[in-house]
Amino acid sequence: MLDNLPRGTICIEDIEMGMTRHLRKVVTDADIEMFAQVSTDHNPVHLDDEYAQDTIFEGRIAHGMLTAGLISAVIGEQLPGHGTIYMGQTLKFLAPVRPGDMVYAEVKVVDIDIAKRRVKLDCHCAVDGKKVLAGEATVLAPSRKFD
């Protein structure tokens, strides 16, 4: 994975409007197979070339939630980072991600409630500059007061 900043924690007291973090990751066949094992989602559109060829996608695609997991990685590792608790997430899947695709996942701070330690993040994933996923996350950010 290629990140724009190191892993760690940005406390609520240091989060600013417009702050962004991202990562890039190539989705591999192994990633898809591992996700199928962990999630128990063995839909053949993800795992069977012959089956997937006859679908609207004309080939295998990654699980949508595997792609969404990259958003979770940015939130849990970079912004706000370690100690962050998910409160909610909306997602729209806009296009398929295929094995071998380089996915760019980004989050951007769009609202901050310091008193409640809540941060709202605009989230998206893209492949070759085309959005494949868009949504919004609400998280409980860590605070120096409690650490």
XYZ file of N, CA and C in Angstrom:
441
model
N 0.831 -1.182 0.000
C 0.000 0.000 0.000
C 0.874 1.244 0.000
N 0.424 2.242 -0.691
C 1.133 3.511 -0.760
C 0.293 4.578 -0.067
N 0.805 5.144 1.015
C 0.075 6.134 1.800
C 0.663 7.515 1.586
N -0.146 8.535 1.881
C 0.405 9.881 1.811
C 0.984 10.336 3.141
N 0.669 9.679 4.238
C 1.231 10.022 5.539
C 1.382 8.764 6.385
N 2.264 8.816 7.385
C 2.457 7.635 8.222
C 1.217 7.293 9.039
N 1.189 6.061 9.507
C 0.096 5.611 10.361
C 0.231 6.216 11.747
N -0.878 6.243 12.474
C -0.865 6.785 13.826
C -2.194 7.388 14.177
N -2.168 8.464 14.934
C -3.398 9.075 15.440
C -3.352 10.582 15.266
N -4.461 11.133 14.787
C -4.666 12.582 14.806
C -5.837 12.811 15.763
N -5.562 13.414 16.896
C -6.595 13.633 17.911
C -7.584 14.699 17.453
N -8.786 14.634 18.005
C -9.853 15.566 17.644
C -9.381 17.015 17.767
N -8.541 17.292 18.735
C -8.059 18.661 18.961
C -7.195 19.176 17.808
N -6.677 18.250 16.980
C -5.773 18.625 15.884
C -6.390 18.466 14.492
N -7.605 17.955 14.430
C -8.258 17.751 13.140
C -8.774 19.084 12.616
N -8.606 19.304 11.317
C -9.028 20.554 10.689
C -9.946 20.278 9.511
N -10.846 21.214 9.249
C -11.726 21.119 8.082
C -10.872 21.012 6.819
N -11.291 20.142 5.904
C -10.605 19.996 4.635
C -9.406 19.059 4.664
N -9.005 18.621 5.850
C -7.873 17.698 5.978
C -8.182 16.420 5.194
N -7.213 15.902 4.451
C -7.413 14.683 3.677
C -6.281 13.696 3.936
N -6.596 12.427 3.733
C -5.603 11.353 3.741
C -6.038 10.328 2.707
N -5.074 9.571 2.190
C -5.407 8.579 1.168
C -4.439 7.405 1.200
N -4.811 6.373 0.473
C -3.908 5.269 0.186
C -4.211 4.759 -1.208
N -3.261 4.027 -1.743
C -3.433 3.338 -3.029
C -3.111 1.877 -2.803
N -3.905 0.997 -3.421
C -3.653 -0.436 -3.298
C -4.117 -1.146 -4.556
N -3.294 -2.065 -5.037
C -3.706 -2.943 -6.126
C -4.522 -4.069 -5.514
N -5.740 -4.279 -6.014
C -6.585 -5.376 -5.556
C -6.179 -6.630 -6.318
N -5.736 -7.636 -5.592
C -5.223 -8.861 -6.203
C -6.234 -9.999 -6.113
N -5.970 -11.050 -6.891
C -6.783 -12.267 -6.779
C -6.733 -12.803 -5.352
N -5.558 -12.752 -4.738
C -5.420 -13.234 -3.361
C -6.279 -12.421 -2.401
N -6.339 -11.095 -2.594
C -7.196 -10.252 -1.747
C -8.651 -10.696 -1.859
N -9.103 -10.922 -3.085
C -10.493 -11.318 -3.326
C -10.770 -12.674 -2.689
N -9.857 -13.612 -2.855
C -10.036 -14.949 -2.264
C -10.043 -14.885 -0.741
N -9.135 -14.084 -0.154
C -9.110 -13.941 1.311
C -10.382 -13.277 1.816
N -10.858 -12.258 1.089
C -12.086 -11.587 1.520
C -13.258 -12.563 1.469
N -13.310 -13.394 0.439
C -14.371 -14.405 0.342
C -14.324 -15.346 1.549
N -13.126 -15.748 1.949
C -12.986 -16.636 3.103
C -13.426 -15.950 4.390
N -12.964 -14.742 4.615
C -13.277 -14.030 5.854
C -14.758 -13.677 5.923
N -15.323 -13.198 4.823
C -16.715 -12.737 4.818
C -17.714 -13.867 4.612
N -17.255 -14.994 4.119
C -18.057 -16.150 3.683
C -18.934 -15.814 2.473
N -18.587 -14.769 1.732
C -19.286 -14.397 0.492
C -18.525 -15.016 -0.676
N -19.036 -16.153 -1.139
C -18.398 -16.876 -2.242
C -19.182 -16.722 -3.550
N -19.821 -15.584 -3.732
C -20.552 -15.304 -4.968
C -19.608 -15.543 -6.146
N -20.009 -16.353 -7.115
C -19.104 -16.676 -8.224
C -18.729 -15.483 -9.104
N -19.438 -14.369 -9.021
C -19.048 -13.188 -9.789
C -17.674 -12.675 -9.324
N -17.296 -13.068 -8.118
C -15.994 -12.670 -7.575
C -14.908 -13.721 -7.798
N -15.317 -14.985 -7.940
C -14.354 -16.084 -7.854
C -14.261 -16.979 -9.091
N -15.258 -16.960 -9.951
C -15.323 -17.912 -11.064
C -15.305 -17.157 -12.399
N -14.165 -17.250 -13.100
C -14.011 -16.535 -14.376
C -15.106 -16.876 -15.373
N -15.391 -18.143 -15.537
C -16.381 -18.583 -16.526
C -17.766 -18.044 -16.188
N -18.162 -18.169 -14.941
C -19.451 -17.650 -14.512
C -19.520 -16.135 -14.717
N -18.496 -15.433 -14.253
C -18.492 -13.970 -14.282
C -18.499 -13.415 -15.701
N -17.955 -14.179 -16.651
C -17.923 -13.732 -18.047
C -19.327 -13.526 -18.610
N -20.290 -14.283 -18.095
C -21.667 -14.212 -18.577
C -22.537 -13.232 -17.792
N -21.927 -12.380 -16.968
C -22.678 -11.379 -16.205
C -22.568 -10.019 -16.899
N -23.267 -9.037 -16.366
C -23.202 -7.684 -16.944
C -21.799 -7.092 -16.843
N -20.969 -7.656 -15.963
C -19.610 -7.140 -15.785
C -18.615 -7.759 -16.765
N -19.014 -8.846 -17.410
C -18.175 -9.550 -18.395
C -16.800 -9.908 -17.833
N -16.800 -10.317 -16.581
C -15.566 -10.734 -15.924
C -15.685 -10.588 -14.422
N -14.725 -11.156 -13.723
C -14.757 -11.118 -12.263
C -14.568 -9.702 -11.733
N -15.203 -9.450 -10.586
C -15.079 -8.170 -9.894
C -14.778 -8.429 -8.421
N -14.161 -7.459 -7.792
C -13.917 -7.534 -6.351
C -15.219 -7.294 -5.595
N -15.292 -7.822 -4.411
C -16.424 -7.538 -3.519
C -16.484 -6.029 -3.271
N -17.673 -5.462 -3.314
C -17.811 -4.038 -3.027
C -17.301 -3.678 -1.645
N -17.536 -4.552 -0.683
C -17.101 -4.260 0.677
C -15.588 -4.398 0.843
N -14.932 -5.123 -0.043
C -13.469 -5.134 -0.044
C -12.955 -3.740 -0.411
N -13.552 -3.163 -1.428
C -13.195 -1.792 -1.815
C -13.506 -0.820 -0.672
N -14.687 -0.964 -0.073
C -15.062 -0.093 1.046
C -14.092 -0.250 2.218
N -13.531 -1.427 2.366
C -12.570 -1.665 3.430
C -11.338 -0.785 3.321
N -11.027 -0.330 2.120
C -9.885 0.573 1.950
C -10.175 1.935 2.583
N -11.440 2.353 2.547
C -11.850 3.576 3.254
C -11.637 3.371 4.749
N -12.060 2.223 5.252
C -11.868 1.903 6.659
C -10.391 1.938 7.036
N -9.529 1.469 6.139
C -8.088 1.477 6.411
C -7.559 2.900 6.548
N -8.009 3.807 5.683
C -7.564 5.200 5.781
C -8.044 5.803 7.103
N -9.304 5.555 7.443
C -9.865 6.107 8.680
C -9.169 5.517 9.909
N -8.992 4.216 9.935
C -8.440 3.557 11.110
C -6.941 3.687 11.281
N -6.244 4.024 10.194
C -4.785 4.113 10.257
C -4.243 5.537 10.118
N -5.021 6.437 9.484
C -4.477 7.756 9.175
C -5.317 8.926 9.676
N -6.617 8.930 9.382
C -7.456 10.094 9.703
C -8.833 9.657 10.163
N -9.120 9.741 11.432
C -8.277 10.183 12.523
C -7.179 9.185 12.920
N -7.325 7.911 12.595
C -6.268 6.952 12.875
C -6.564 6.058 14.055
N -5.508 5.570 14.675
C -5.620 4.598 15.762
C -6.511 5.129 16.876
N -7.439 4.293 17.334
C -8.375 4.675 18.388
C -9.698 5.212 17.877
N -9.817 5.386 16.557
C -11.063 5.882 15.968
C -12.133 4.801 16.036
N -13.380 5.224 16.298
C -14.522 4.313 16.336
C -15.519 4.743 15.257
N -15.879 3.791 14.385
C -16.896 4.047 13.357
C -18.254 4.229 14.014
N -19.012 5.227 13.581
C -20.385 5.416 14.040
C -21.380 5.184 12.911
N -20.949 5.439 11.680
C -21.838 5.233 10.543
C -21.098 5.419 9.242
N -21.650 4.830 8.181
C -21.034 4.926 6.853
C -22.123 4.764 5.807
N -22.168 5.663 4.847
C -23.014 5.473 3.675
C -22.099 5.139 2.505
N -22.602 4.349 1.577
C -21.812 3.939 0.415
C -22.692 3.877 -0.818
N -22.141 4.321 -1.926
C -22.740 4.102 -3.240
C -21.661 3.465 -4.096
N -21.991 2.326 -4.679
C -21.051 1.636 -5.554
C -21.336 2.094 -6.975
N -20.364 2.758 -7.589
C -20.573 3.433 -8.865
C -20.041 2.656 -10.058
N -19.058 1.809 -9.843
C -18.462 1.027 -10.929
C -17.697 -0.141 -10.304
N -17.495 -1.202 -11.072
C -16.800 -2.367 -10.517
C -15.297 -2.138 -10.373
N -14.725 -2.860 -9.418
C -13.273 -2.948 -9.256
C -12.896 -4.364 -9.662
N -11.889 -4.462 -10.524
C -11.478 -5.761 -11.044
C -10.123 -6.175 -10.472
N -9.860 -7.474 -10.471
C -8.535 -7.915 -10.048
C -7.464 -7.184 -10.859
N -6.444 -6.695 -10.168
C -5.369 -5.960 -10.828
C -5.554 -4.462 -10.850
N -6.744 -3.967 -10.489
C -6.986 -2.523 -10.461
C -6.247 -1.872 -9.295
N -5.666 -0.705 -9.552
C -5.082 0.131 -8.496
C -6.199 1.034 -7.987
N -6.568 0.864 -6.724
C -7.641 1.647 -6.123
C -7.028 2.771 -5.295
N -7.526 3.975 -5.506
C -7.156 5.152 -4.730
C -8.312 5.416 -3.770
N -8.061 5.356 -2.470
C -9.088 5.593 -1.451
C -8.734 6.869 -0.695
N -9.719 7.771 -0.569
C -9.460 9.062 0.085
C -10.597 9.437 1.016
N -10.247 10.060 2.144
C -11.233 10.648 3.046
C -10.885 12.116 3.252
N -11.932 12.921 3.435
C -11.755 14.364 3.629
C -12.685 14.825 4.748
N -12.159 15.599 5.678
C -12.951 16.123 6.789
C -13.913 17.188 6.263
N -15.224 16.971 6.509
C -16.230 17.937 6.065
C -17.020 18.541 7.226
N -16.887 17.977 8.430
C -17.561 18.543 9.598
C -16.868 18.027 10.856
N -16.787 18.881 11.863
C -16.150 18.522 13.129
C -17.029 19.018 14.277
N -17.311 18.124 15.221
C -17.996 18.487 16.461
C -17.036 18.127 17.591
N -16.230 19.098 18.011
C -15.181 18.838 19.002
C -15.779 18.369 20.324
N -16.881 18.985 20.761
C -17.480 18.641 22.052
C -17.898 17.167 22.104
N -18.413 16.650 20.990
C -18.845 15.242 20.934
C -17.786 14.320 20.340
N -16.641 14.895 19.923
C -15.539 14.156 19.304
C -15.956 13.491 17.990
N -16.929 14.050 17.317
C -17.424 13.467 16.066
C -16.829 14.179 14.863
N -16.465 13.373 13.886
C -15.915 13.895 12.641
C -16.694 13.260 11.492
N -17.123 14.098 10.560
C -17.793 13.615 9.350
C -16.780 13.686 8.215
N -16.696 12.599 7.452
C -15.707 12.474 6.386
C -16.381 12.151 5.062
N -16.043 12.902 4.040
C -16.428 12.545 2.681
C -15.449 11.459 2.244
N -15.964 10.390 1.651
C -15.132 9.242 1.293
C -15.344 8.877 -0.167
N -14.263 8.509 -0.834
C -14.428 7.953 -2.175
C -13.250 7.061 -2.543
N -13.527 6.180 -3.489
C -12.487 5.342 -4.093
C -12.558 5.552 -5.592
N -11.407 5.489 -6.242
C -11.344 5.675 -7.697
C -10.346 4.694 -8.297
N -10.596 4.357 -9.551
C -9.673 3.551 -10.359
C -9.416 4.350 -11.631
N -8.168 4.615 -11.921
C -7.787 5.407 -13.097
C -8.543 6.734 -13.161
N -8.733 7.370 -11.995
C -9.399 8.662 -11.946
C -10.915 8.615 -11.989
N -11.504 7.421 -12.161
C -12.959 7.274 -12.212
C -13.458 6.771 -10.865
N -14.412 7.515 -10.266
C -14.951 7.092 -8.974
C -15.671 5.756 -9.111
N -15.349 4.853 -8.192
C -15.999 3.544 -8.154
C -16.857 3.394 -6.900
N -16.633 4.271 -5.920
C -17.365 4.234 -4.654
C -17.377 5.644 -4.085
N -18.505 6.035 -3.499
C -18.605 7.340 -2.835
C -19.475 7.188 -1.605
N -19.199 7.975 -0.582
C -20.008 7.912 0.626
C -19.552 8.902 1.664
N -20.095 8.714 2.857
C -19.785 9.601 3.968
C -19.691 8.756 5.232
N -18.695 9.038 6.053
C -18.513 8.334 7.320
C -18.624 9.312 8.480
N -19.176 8.837 9.578
C -19.163 9.575 10.830
C -18.389 8.727 11.824
N -17.396 9.349 12.459
C -16.545 8.606 13.377
C -16.383 9.363 14.695
N -16.048 8.599 15.726
C -15.686 9.154 17.018
C -14.161 9.183 17.051
N -13.608 10.381 17.108
C -12.150 10.536 17.057
C -11.531 10.439 18.445
N -10.311 9.968 18.513
C -9.607 9.946 19.802
C -9.325 11.373 20.281
N -9.135 11.503 21.585
C -8.854 12.809 22.189
C -7.680 12.672 23.151
N -6.856 13.690 23.218
C -5.754 13.689 24.189
C -6.289 13.669 25.622
N -7.509 14.179 25.829
C -8.107 14.225 27.174
C -8.319 12.827 27.748
N -8.502 11.841 26.875
C -8.837 10.484 27.333
C -7.693 9.515 27.178
N -6.588 9.973 26.604
C -5.459 9.071 26.352
C -4.383 9.221 27.416
